[in-house]
Structures are given as structure tokens and as C-alpha cells.
Amino acid sequence: MAAGVGTLNVSSNQLKMAVLKACRGIGVPVAQAQEVAAAIAASPLALNKLLAHLAKPISSASFDFSFGVDVQNAHLLRDFSVCADAVSQGAVLVILRGVAKCDVTQALAQYHGVSAEMDNGDLHVAPHQYPAQKSGRCKVDPDDWRRLGVYAALTYVPETDASRLAGAGAGLTDND
Amino acid sequence: MKDAVIAEAGLRHSEEVMRLSRMGAMFPSRLSFLRSLTRRLIADKSNVSRHHWDMDVEGFGTAVYSVDLGGHTYSLFAITQPLDPDMRTDRVIAEAWDSAFVLYDGLPNALEIARLSKNAPLQELGQFTQKDLCLSRANKSVRLFDQIVTSLRNGADLPMGMIQDIGYLMRTTAVYGNGKFGIADRSEIDARPGLQGPFMAEMLTVWLIRTFTHDLVEHVGGGKLPDHVKRQLGIGNSTGLGMAPFLVSHPLLLHSWMICRETALARVRVTEFGLDTAVQLIDLSRRAAQHLLEWNIADPLHHARIVKLRREWAGLTCGLTAELLMAEGALDRLLLQSVAGSEDLQELTVSWMIEPFGDLVDGLTECMANPHEPTLDAAMDCAELGSALAVHCGYATAVDFTAPHATEQFWYVSESKLEPRIGKRHTEAGADRESPLDITRQIHSLAQDLPGHTGPIWQFLAYFPQHRLAVQRVQALADNPYSEIRDNLVDADMAPVDMLRCKLSFFGASKFDPKSQLWTRITLAQGAPLASDLAAGKVWDDWWLPVSAP
């Protein structure tokens, strides 16, 4: 199903929270996950492409600061933030090696106020200005939503008898 | 903070204020959100109308109430249905309730009432639209509801003792807003007059539910309750761990709430006032004493605190005269005297002192909304961050996280019920999926990794991406000193109920009734004006700490 022609109507906050959990589920640090979530909430058409990034395993990236920032083995959802930071601090050449431009790179670029364009097979991040974004209610593909939920579920802890009885909040009976 | 007109030196220090034990001793005040809402309803001369009432003799059916606020019409849709007692639970995991509610944007037509009738009882599993602003559910206080119905049917005396002890006909087990389960995002309404403040839509929902419960018991009982009895009947709430993460996840909002309250206190401490205000303070001190006497709960530890507080309150306020209170610096001296007592005494004193000074403090409520979240100051260098850690984060860096008790607990979301829970890290599985509420530990970890690094912080974060959140939070502390709870939220001794009480006191809750360290029952809107009071112009903003009717 093409992105944006979905049938599930979700609130912006619902989408944001689901993306946040999904990113955390695959190991994206929480601050970066929050930034991805805000970016996707503002650009919900990027949800479908986000799933591909969520499927990629996270491993250590390597950074070379000799001529700006040159990132090898980047995971877009974790490492775009620091590239945007670098651009904001005047780094001229900021490159994510082997990362392709997609809806998610553009959503993140808009969120951070930078551009993200391909050059010689790598993603180059540079200063850019966008009009203010506003998140709102959106339609999503139900299958995308389900798949997002699978990643979000990676943050959930299976229940035990002990956790159900001792670890939860309010009481089991309300008949008083 | 837009209105910090008092120099920070006049505010209580964040190291003192933001401790869990003190947050767990807070009382409602005139800055609480329900108070702000009722002041707004009074100012708007809001009128509540019951547009729809389709109830059978047992009180099962649907109802719609509408109210105009700030130039908009909002409606409470209510549905009640029979509930097997086995299904009646306070837990957020419940699947059926005595009643379900939706705060609706506008006035629902028949088609919308049909939609809400189908979906509201399903709660989390229902399908909602941007017309649905809040979603809630409640169970009856069966003992009190049935007793009042019996009294009304028989023309017998009302059970005033039970009314005083319980204080509500129904208690909500959740009031959802801001886009949860597909309802409207807060951003859709947060610029509307009357709803700009924190949780205003939720408070409006709660206040209207209270109105509905009064009508429902009169309908089933076939008689009228006197207005003074209705005012005694607020709306209960049962709150568990689900509410706690909010304070950690919204640090700048927490700061705004806290600094408004501290600024109010700072203003009051140095203000001069006349005889009327002094007399009002004495009257309020007596009301507080009565409230404490009428606040009786089953939990022995928490009840012991109330008993001690009764003694302390008497010690602090007995013998007060208007002349003594009007002496220069009297309130400041009283506050300093309270420091010799418990944190319960100190925080009750704070709420009491603020109460008569609406002209001085009510404007602060306009500063309590804060949509912002911490962002990274990428220009900061590692040395600056190290200094910030040293200046602002001693509470975190001093913790010995190698000690097992310092990491004994962990927060998580359960897979089967999607509800927040707390586990024991060293004996239970699941810590690898921990919810990131361990901010103190994260700041501690940042402080461990930072030494030896130089240059801009964004380069440090390239190598240590896991510290980005901690860096943001430390940076935020410099300008927002009340943004962090200055305790270890995974320590063995951490009591979540302290976080719940802090947040609920800002809502305006009273009669805290903790059932364990994990959850509490409370009463909201007890003593608040009725919808009929608004209509009759019999309105007042004087219901701090509810007491039984004379």
C-alpha cells in the first residue's frame, strides 16, 4: 500500500509514542528515539520507510572529525542527530556513508533544520531552513501500524504471576 | 518561566523542594488545576445543560451534558451499564466499568451519540475521532451509591457519616487526554481560552462527571439531594503507576508547575496584608485542622503521618491571632517554624499561606503550561558540561550505583496488559527492557564517562550516543532547577506513591488514601461549586481542603 493512502486514523501523539517505543525497542537511545518520533509525527508519510530502518541491526559507528564529520557504519535513527548537531555548529562537510536518501532522512532533516542530499552514493547533511512544521492527526497504513507495534513490543516485559500481583498499581477489586 | 518576578534567592532551593519525600507530602493549593478551572467557569458564567438523558429505572443508559467555556461548547457523554462485581476493579487493566465517558468537542447529534455509545464502553479498544477530547471510565462506590439510593427511596436520613468518609459516588480509574487511543491531540485545543492550562480538558471532564453522578443517584433513588450534600460529593480517582512516568518524561513542565508554586510562596512570605486576610488565614487554619481530623485512612504508615500532622498543625497554628499574623515577617517566621516539623507540616503550611492571596498568585497559573522539552545545546563543550554536573547534579553523582539497593527496582511496561509496573532487578527478568525513568542513574553514568574528554559535546555524543538524554537533562537543569526529581527512582526505598501525590496535588486532589507504595485513591472536586451554583450565580472560590458540611 502506498504511503499516505492508509485507512487507520491516528492522533499525532499516538504516532509519536508508537515510533518512540519502536525505536527504543531496537536499541536507539531514548533521546534520539524522541527526535525520530517527533520527526515522523511531523512527517507521517515517512512511516513506511521508517520500518526499513527499524529492521536494520544497530552496531557501533565510526566517526572521523578530520574534515567535518564522516560517519561509517551509521544507523540513521541513532546517528543523524549528531550529524545535525555538527551542522548546527558549523561543520562544513557532514557525511553519512552508505545511507540513502528516503522519506525518513527528509523527515529527520526537516525536524533538525538541515538538508540531507545524496552525493556520490553518500548522504550529505548541510544547513537548511524550512517553514515551521506542525504535527497533526494522520492516516496510516494498518499494516505499517501493526509492524510498528511489533518493534514497540520489544520494550514490553512478559508477565509473571509475581509481576501481576506485586509490580502493578491499583488493587484487584473495586467492590467497596 | 515567563513570570519569575521574585529573585531566585527568595525561592526554596530545588535540592530541598525536589526530593521525593517532600513531593509525597504536597497538598492541593489555589494554583491546582481544578481550582483554576472552576475560577474560569465562574468568570465565564458558564452554564451546564443536560441535553440528553436516556436512563432506565436502574440507572443504565446514556446522558449528555454541555458547558460553554471560553467561547466553545464542550459536552460530556456518559454511558452506564450493568457490571458483574467480578469485573469491577481499579486496575487500568480492567475491561469493563460501571460507566464510561467522553468529553466531546461541541454538542453530539444522534449519530454521534450512537457512535460514542458503541465506542466509549470499549475505552482503549474503541475507535475515536478528533471530536473526542478526553476518555474516561469510573466505577461506583457501591456502598455509598446503594446507601444513598436506599435513603432516597425510603425518604430516610442520608448516610452523612459515609458521605463524609467516602466523599464520592464514583471513582474514575483513568482520564485520558492528548491523543491517547486516537482521541484529539492536546495541540488541537491548547490555545483555546479556558483550556490553555495543564490538564484543563481532563479537569473539565472530571468536574462534569461529578455532576453526572449526582444526577444519576437522584434518578435511581427517585429523590433530590440537598445542594450542601452534593457539594460534599466530589469524584474519586484510583491512581497507580501509570501516572508516575509523566513527571519524569516532562521535566520542563514539572519545572513550570513547581516554580509557579515556589514563586507564589516567595511572594506571600514577604507581602503585607490587613485584618481581613489575617482573619481569613485563621479561619483557614481551623478548616485545615478539621480536614485533618476528617481524613482517616486504613494504611497504618500513612495514617500515622496524618495523626502526627494533626499535632504539628495544632502546635503551629494554635494561639495565632490576627495581630500576630499582621506583624511584619510573620508568615515568613511561621514557615521557618514549620521546618522544625515534618515535611507534611511544611507543605501544608505552604498551601495554607498561599490560599488567601489570589490577587498575588493566581496570575501565575497562566505560566503553568509548558509544551517544551529539553533540547541539546550542541555548542557546549565537555568542560562546561562537567561544571554543570558538579554544580547541579551532586544528588546524582554522589549515589553509589555499585550497591545493589541503588538499582534494586526497575520500571517497565507489561507485555500482556501494557501497564507500567515496577520489578526487582536482581530477582526478576525484564530489566533489559527497562523504561528509561532512571534519569539519576543516567546522569551518574554520564559523569563517569565524561572525564578525559574535551571539545564540543556533540563530538562526545558521537562516541557516547546513549548519554544524549542525560546531557539534555543536565543542560536543562541550569535554567530549570525544578525540572528533575532529586532522587534515585530505581533505589530499593523509592516509593512511587510520592510521585503520584505530587502530580495529584497539582490536579487539586485531597484525602489521599494510599493503598500501598504503588497506588492511591483520592478525592477530586469535593466542596467545589456545583453546576447549579454556577447557574444561580452562587459561586465562590473557597474550597481549599474540603470539610464536612455544617
CSV table of N, CA and C in Angstrom, one decimal, chain A residues 172-176, chain B residues 82-90 96 98 139 142:
chain,number,residue,atom,x,y,z
A,172,LEU,N,-7.0,-5.2,43.0
A,172,LEU,CA,-7.7,-6.1,42.1
A,172,LEU,C,-9.2,-6.0,42.2
A,173,THR,N,-9.7,-5.5,43.3
A,173,THR,CA,-11.1,-5.4,43.5
A,173,THR,C,-11.5,-4.0,43.8
A,174,ASP,N,-12.7,-3.6,43.3
A,174,ASP,CA,-13.2,-2.3,43.5
A,174,ASP,C,-14.6,-2.3,44.1
A,175,ASN,N,-15.0,-3.4,44.7
A,175,ASN,CA,-16.4,-3.5,45.1
A,175,ASN,C,-16.6,-2.9,46.5
A,176,ASP,N,-16.2,-1.7,46.7
A,176,ASP,CA,-16.5,-1.1,48.0
A,176,ASP,C,-16.9,0.4,47.8
B,82,PRO,N,-24.8,-2.4,33.3
B,82,PRO,CA,-24.7,-3.3,34.4
B,82,PRO,C,-23.3,-3.9,34.4
B,83,LEU,N,-22.7,-4.1,35.6
B,83,LEU,CA,-21.4,-4.7,35.7
B,83,LEU,C,-21.3,-5.8,36.7
B,84,ASP,N,-20.9,-6.9,36.3
B,84,ASP,CA,-20.7,-8.1,37.2
B,84,ASP,C,-19.6,-7.6,38.2
B,85,PRO,N,-19.9,-7.8,39.5
B,85,PRO,CA,-18.9,-7.4,40.6
B,85,PRO,C,-17.6,-8.0,40.3
B,86,ASP,N,-17.5,-9.2,39.7
B,86,ASP,CA,-16.2,-9.8,39.5
B,86,ASP,C,-15.4,-9.0,38.5
B,87,MET,N,-16.0,-8.1,37.7
B,87,MET,CA,-15.3,-7.3,36.7
B,87,MET,C,-14.9,-6.0,37.2
B,88,ARG,N,-15.4,-5.6,38.4
B,88,ARG,CA,-15.2,-4.3,39.0
B,88,ARG,C,-13.8,-4.2,39.6
B,89,THR,N,-12.8,-3.6,39.0
B,89,THR,CA,-11.5,-3.4,39.5
B,89,THR,C,-11.0,-2.0,39.2
B,90,ASP,N,-10.2,-1.5,40.2
B,90,ASP,CA,-9.5,-0.2,40.0
B,90,ASP,C,-8.4,-0.3,39.0
B,96,ALA,N,-14.1,-3.7,31.8
B,96,ALA,CA,-15.5,-3.2,31.9
B,96,ALA,C,-15.6,-2.3,33.1
B,98,ASP,N,-18.6,0.4,35.4
B,98,ASP,CA,-19.9,0.9,35.6
B,98,ASP,C,-20.3,2.0,34.6
B,139,ASN,N,-16.0,3.6,38.2
B,139,ASN,CA,-16.8,2.6,38.9
B,139,ASN,C,-17.5,3.2,40.1
B,142,VAL,N,-19.8,1.4,45.5
B,142,VAL,CA,-21.0,0.7,45.6
B,142,VAL,C,-21.7,0.9,46.9
